[in-house]
């Protein structure tokens, strides 16, 4: 829902000629991730992914980047990883966010590409979860309840974005990656 609002505002910034590769390979990765969810230990998977994201986010925060000259070759890998993570632990964003931040994308392009990609990937993931039996009434109920919070957060974020320059946007993205990876790690640890 929030991605639809973002696309409505930023559609002219979507780099469709580049991100179609993300979408195709993201679709390929979703069932692989769905299978991975069924056959692996979710705790180990979440902690491992969280640590990996945290490490790359810290490198970006310290301004260590790995600029990729040929993005057309990188998009399939990023899309596949994103699809696998979405299909397994519902975390498609970090590979793409890390990639876009690493490449120094303008914040409008960054948000537009992320939102456009997420619409397609999340709808596909819901279908995979449904067919795997991991999307039941309880999960669907939680999703509906969280929609209100998501819509409110989207509105607040869009209002704040008008006041944030490119450098501050990059820092916020990295800090959010760090916070989400720490949250993923702590949320996976059974207490």
Short mmCIF file of C-alpha atoms in Angstrom, two decimals:
data_model
loop_
_atom_site.label_atom_id
_atom_site.label_comp_id
_atom_site.label_asym_id
_atom_site.label_seq_id
_atom_site.Cartn_x
_atom_site.Cartn_y
_atom_site.Cartn_z
CA UNK A 1 0.00 0.00 0.00
CA UNK A 2 2.73 2.46 0.97
CA UNK A 3 4.66 1.52 -2.17
CA UNK A 4 1.66 2.47 -4.32
CA UNK A 5 1.62 5.92 -2.71
CA UNK A 6 5.35 6.29 -3.34
CA UNK A 7 5.01 5.27 -6.98
CA UNK A 8 2.14 7.67 -7.49
CA UNK A 9 4.43 10.51 -6.39
CA UNK A 10 7.72 9.32 -7.89
CA UNK A 11 6.79 7.33 -11.02
CA UNK A 12 8.94 9.52 -13.29
CA UNK A 13 12.06 8.54 -11.31
CA UNK A 14 11.64 4.77 -11.79
CA UNK A 15 14.52 3.34 -13.84
CA UNK A 16 12.44 0.61 -15.46
CA UNK A 17 15.13 -0.19 -18.02
CA UNK A 18 17.41 -1.21 -15.16
CA UNK A 19 15.12 -2.63 -12.50
CA UNK A 20 13.20 -5.04 -14.71
CA UNK A 21 16.15 -7.39 -14.11
CA UNK A 22 15.61 -7.03 -10.36
CA UNK A 23 11.95 -7.96 -10.75
CA UNK A 24 12.59 -11.01 -12.97
CA UNK A 25 15.35 -12.41 -10.75
CA UNK A 26 13.43 -11.46 -7.61
CA UNK A 27 10.55 -13.62 -8.87
CA UNK A 28 12.99 -16.49 -9.46
CA UNK A 29 14.35 -16.13 -5.91
CA UNK A 30 10.99 -16.13 -4.10
CA UNK A 31 10.21 -19.86 -4.43
CA UNK A 32 13.84 -20.69 -3.58
CA UNK A 33 13.45 -18.63 -0.40
CA UNK A 34 10.08 -20.25 0.33
CA UNK A 35 11.71 -23.65 0.11
CA UNK A 36 14.62 -22.46 2.26
CA UNK A 37 12.12 -21.36 4.91
CA UNK A 38 10.62 -24.86 5.01
CA UNK A 39 13.93 -26.77 5.23
CA UNK A 40 16.19 -24.54 7.33
CA UNK A 41 16.37 -23.27 10.87
CA UNK A 42 14.67 -19.85 10.83
CA UNK A 43 16.64 -18.62 13.85
CA UNK A 44 20.02 -19.34 12.26
CA UNK A 45 18.85 -17.91 8.93
CA UNK A 46 17.65 -14.62 10.46
CA UNK A 47 20.73 -14.19 12.65
CA UNK A 48 23.08 -14.90 9.72
CA UNK A 49 21.28 -12.49 7.39
CA UNK A 50 21.07 -9.86 10.14
CA UNK A 51 24.82 -10.07 10.80
CA UNK A 52 25.62 -9.86 7.09
CA UNK A 53 23.41 -6.78 6.62
CA UNK A 54 24.85 -5.19 9.75
CA UNK A 55 28.40 -5.70 8.48
CA UNK A 56 27.72 -4.15 5.08
CA UNK A 57 25.77 -1.26 6.65
CA UNK A 58 28.67 -0.46 8.97
CA UNK A 59 31.05 -0.46 5.99
CA UNK A 60 28.76 2.00 4.17
CA UNK A 61 28.56 4.15 7.30
CA UNK A 62 32.35 4.30 7.33
CA UNK A 63 32.17 5.34 3.65
CA UNK A 64 33.62 2.06 2.39
CA UNK A 65 31.90 1.40 -0.93
CA UNK A 66 32.30 -1.07 -3.72
CA UNK A 67 31.13 0.88 -6.79
CA UNK A 68 29.86 -1.41 -9.50
CA UNK A 69 30.46 -0.07 -12.99
CA UNK A 70 28.16 -2.40 -14.88
CA UNK A 71 24.88 -2.26 -12.97
CA UNK A 72 23.14 -4.44 -15.56
CA UNK A 73 25.30 -7.36 -14.41
CA UNK A 74 24.69 -6.62 -10.72
CA UNK A 75 20.89 -6.30 -10.85
CA UNK A 76 20.24 -10.04 -11.45
CA UNK A 77 22.34 -11.00 -8.40
CA UNK A 78 20.73 -8.36 -6.20
CA UNK A 79 17.28 -9.37 -7.42
CA UNK A 80 17.90 -13.06 -6.78
CA UNK A 81 19.21 -12.42 -3.25
CA UNK A 82 16.32 -10.09 -2.55
CA UNK A 83 13.79 -12.65 -3.79
CA UNK A 84 15.35 -15.42 -1.71
CA UNK A 85 15.27 -13.26 1.41
CA UNK A 86 11.70 -12.19 0.72
CA UNK A 87 10.57 -15.77 0.19
CA UNK A 88 12.31 -16.98 3.35
CA UNK A 89 12.25 -14.23 5.98
CA UNK A 90 10.23 -11.44 4.31
CA UNK A 91 13.25 -9.17 4.03
CA UNK A 92 13.59 -8.25 0.36
CA UNK A 93 14.73 -4.71 1.01
CA UNK A 94 18.25 -5.00 2.42
CA UNK A 95 20.06 -6.32 -0.69
CA UNK A 96 18.50 -3.63 -2.88
CA UNK A 97 18.94 -0.88 -0.27
CA UNK A 98 22.58 -1.83 0.24
CA UNK A 99 23.14 -1.88 -3.53
CA UNK A 100 21.43 1.47 -4.17
CA UNK A 101 23.24 3.11 -1.24
CA UNK A 102 26.55 1.66 -2.41
CA UNK A 103 25.93 3.12 -5.87
CA UNK A 104 25.09 6.56 -4.43
CA UNK A 105 21.69 6.79 -6.13
CA UNK A 106 19.74 10.04 -5.87
CA UNK A 107 17.09 9.76 -3.15
CA UNK A 108 14.16 10.17 -5.56
CA UNK A 109 15.49 7.43 -7.84
CA UNK A 110 16.34 5.31 -4.78
CA UNK A 111 12.82 5.53 -3.34
CA UNK A 112 11.05 5.13 -6.68
CA UNK A 113 13.02 2.02 -7.69
CA UNK A 114 12.65 0.44 -4.25
CA UNK A 115 8.90 1.07 -4.15
CA UNK A 116 8.27 -0.14 -7.69
CA UNK A 117 10.27 -3.32 -7.13
CA UNK A 118 8.65 -3.99 -3.75
CA UNK A 119 5.11 -3.87 -5.14
CA UNK A 120 5.77 -6.76 -7.51
CA UNK A 121 7.91 -8.78 -5.16
CA UNK A 122 5.66 -8.52 -2.12
CA UNK A 123 2.54 -9.56 -4.03
CA UNK A 124 4.41 -12.58 -5.38
CA UNK A 125 5.72 -13.48 -1.93
CA UNK A 126 2.22 -13.42 -0.47
CA UNK A 127 1.17 -15.91 -3.15
CA UNK A 128 4.13 -18.21 -2.33
CA UNK A 129 3.36 -17.99 1.40
CA UNK A 130 -0.25 -18.86 0.70
CA UNK A 131 0.64 -21.92 -1.40
CA UNK A 132 3.29 -23.06 1.12
CA UNK A 133 0.70 -22.85 3.90
CA UNK A 134 2.70 -20.25 5.85
CA UNK A 135 0.10 -17.52 5.30
CA UNK A 136 -2.81 -18.39 7.55
CA UNK A 137 -5.65 -16.35 9.06
CA UNK A 138 -3.58 -15.27 12.06
CA UNK A 139 -0.80 -13.87 9.86
CA UNK A 140 -3.30 -12.24 7.50
CA UNK A 141 -5.01 -10.59 10.49
CA UNK A 142 -1.71 -9.13 11.70
CA UNK A 143 -0.96 -7.83 8.19
CA UNK A 144 -4.31 -6.03 8.05
CA UNK A 145 -3.76 -4.52 11.50
CA UNK A 146 -0.32 -3.26 10.55
CA UNK A 147 -1.62 -1.56 7.39
CA UNK A 148 -2.86 1.40 9.44
CA UNK A 149 0.56 1.91 11.01
CA UNK A 150 2.25 1.50 7.63
CA UNK A 151 0.03 4.11 5.99
CA UNK A 152 0.64 6.57 8.83
CA UNK A 153 4.39 5.95 8.66
CA UNK A 154 4.40 6.47 4.90
CA UNK A 155 2.67 9.82 5.26
CA UNK A 156 5.09 10.96 7.96
CA UNK A 157 8.08 9.77 5.95
CA UNK A 158 6.96 11.57 2.82
CA UNK A 159 6.45 14.80 4.78
CA UNK A 160 9.90 14.52 6.34
CA UNK A 161 11.60 13.61 3.05
CA UNK A 162 11.02 17.07 1.66
CA UNK A 163 13.35 18.48 4.31
CA UNK A 164 16.18 15.98 3.94
CA UNK A 165 19.12 16.51 1.60
CA UNK A 166 20.95 13.71 -0.23
CA UNK A 167 23.71 13.30 2.37
CA UNK A 168 21.27 13.11 5.29
CA UNK A 169 19.07 10.68 3.32
CA UNK A 170 22.04 8.35 2.82
CA UNK A 171 22.90 8.43 6.53
CA UNK A 172 19.30 7.76 7.52
CA UNK A 173 19.10 4.80 5.13
CA UNK A 174 22.25 3.30 6.63
CA UNK A 175 21.07 3.88 10.22
CA UNK A 176 17.74 2.24 9.37
CA UNK A 177 19.60 -0.75 7.91
CA UNK A 178 21.64 -1.04 11.09
CA UNK A 179 18.53 -0.77 13.28
CA UNK A 180 16.60 -3.31 11.21
CA UNK A 181 19.50 -5.79 11.18
CA UNK A 182 19.91 -5.51 14.96
CA UNK A 183 16.16 -5.93 15.35
CA UNK A 184 16.26 -8.99 13.07
CA UNK A 185 19.07 -10.54 15.11
CA UNK A 186 17.46 -9.84 18.49
CA UNK A 187 14.03 -10.93 17.26
CA UNK A 188 15.43 -14.26 16.12
CA UNK A 189 17.14 -15.10 19.42
CA UNK A 190 14.84 -17.28 21.52
CA UNK A 191 14.66 -15.96 25.07
#
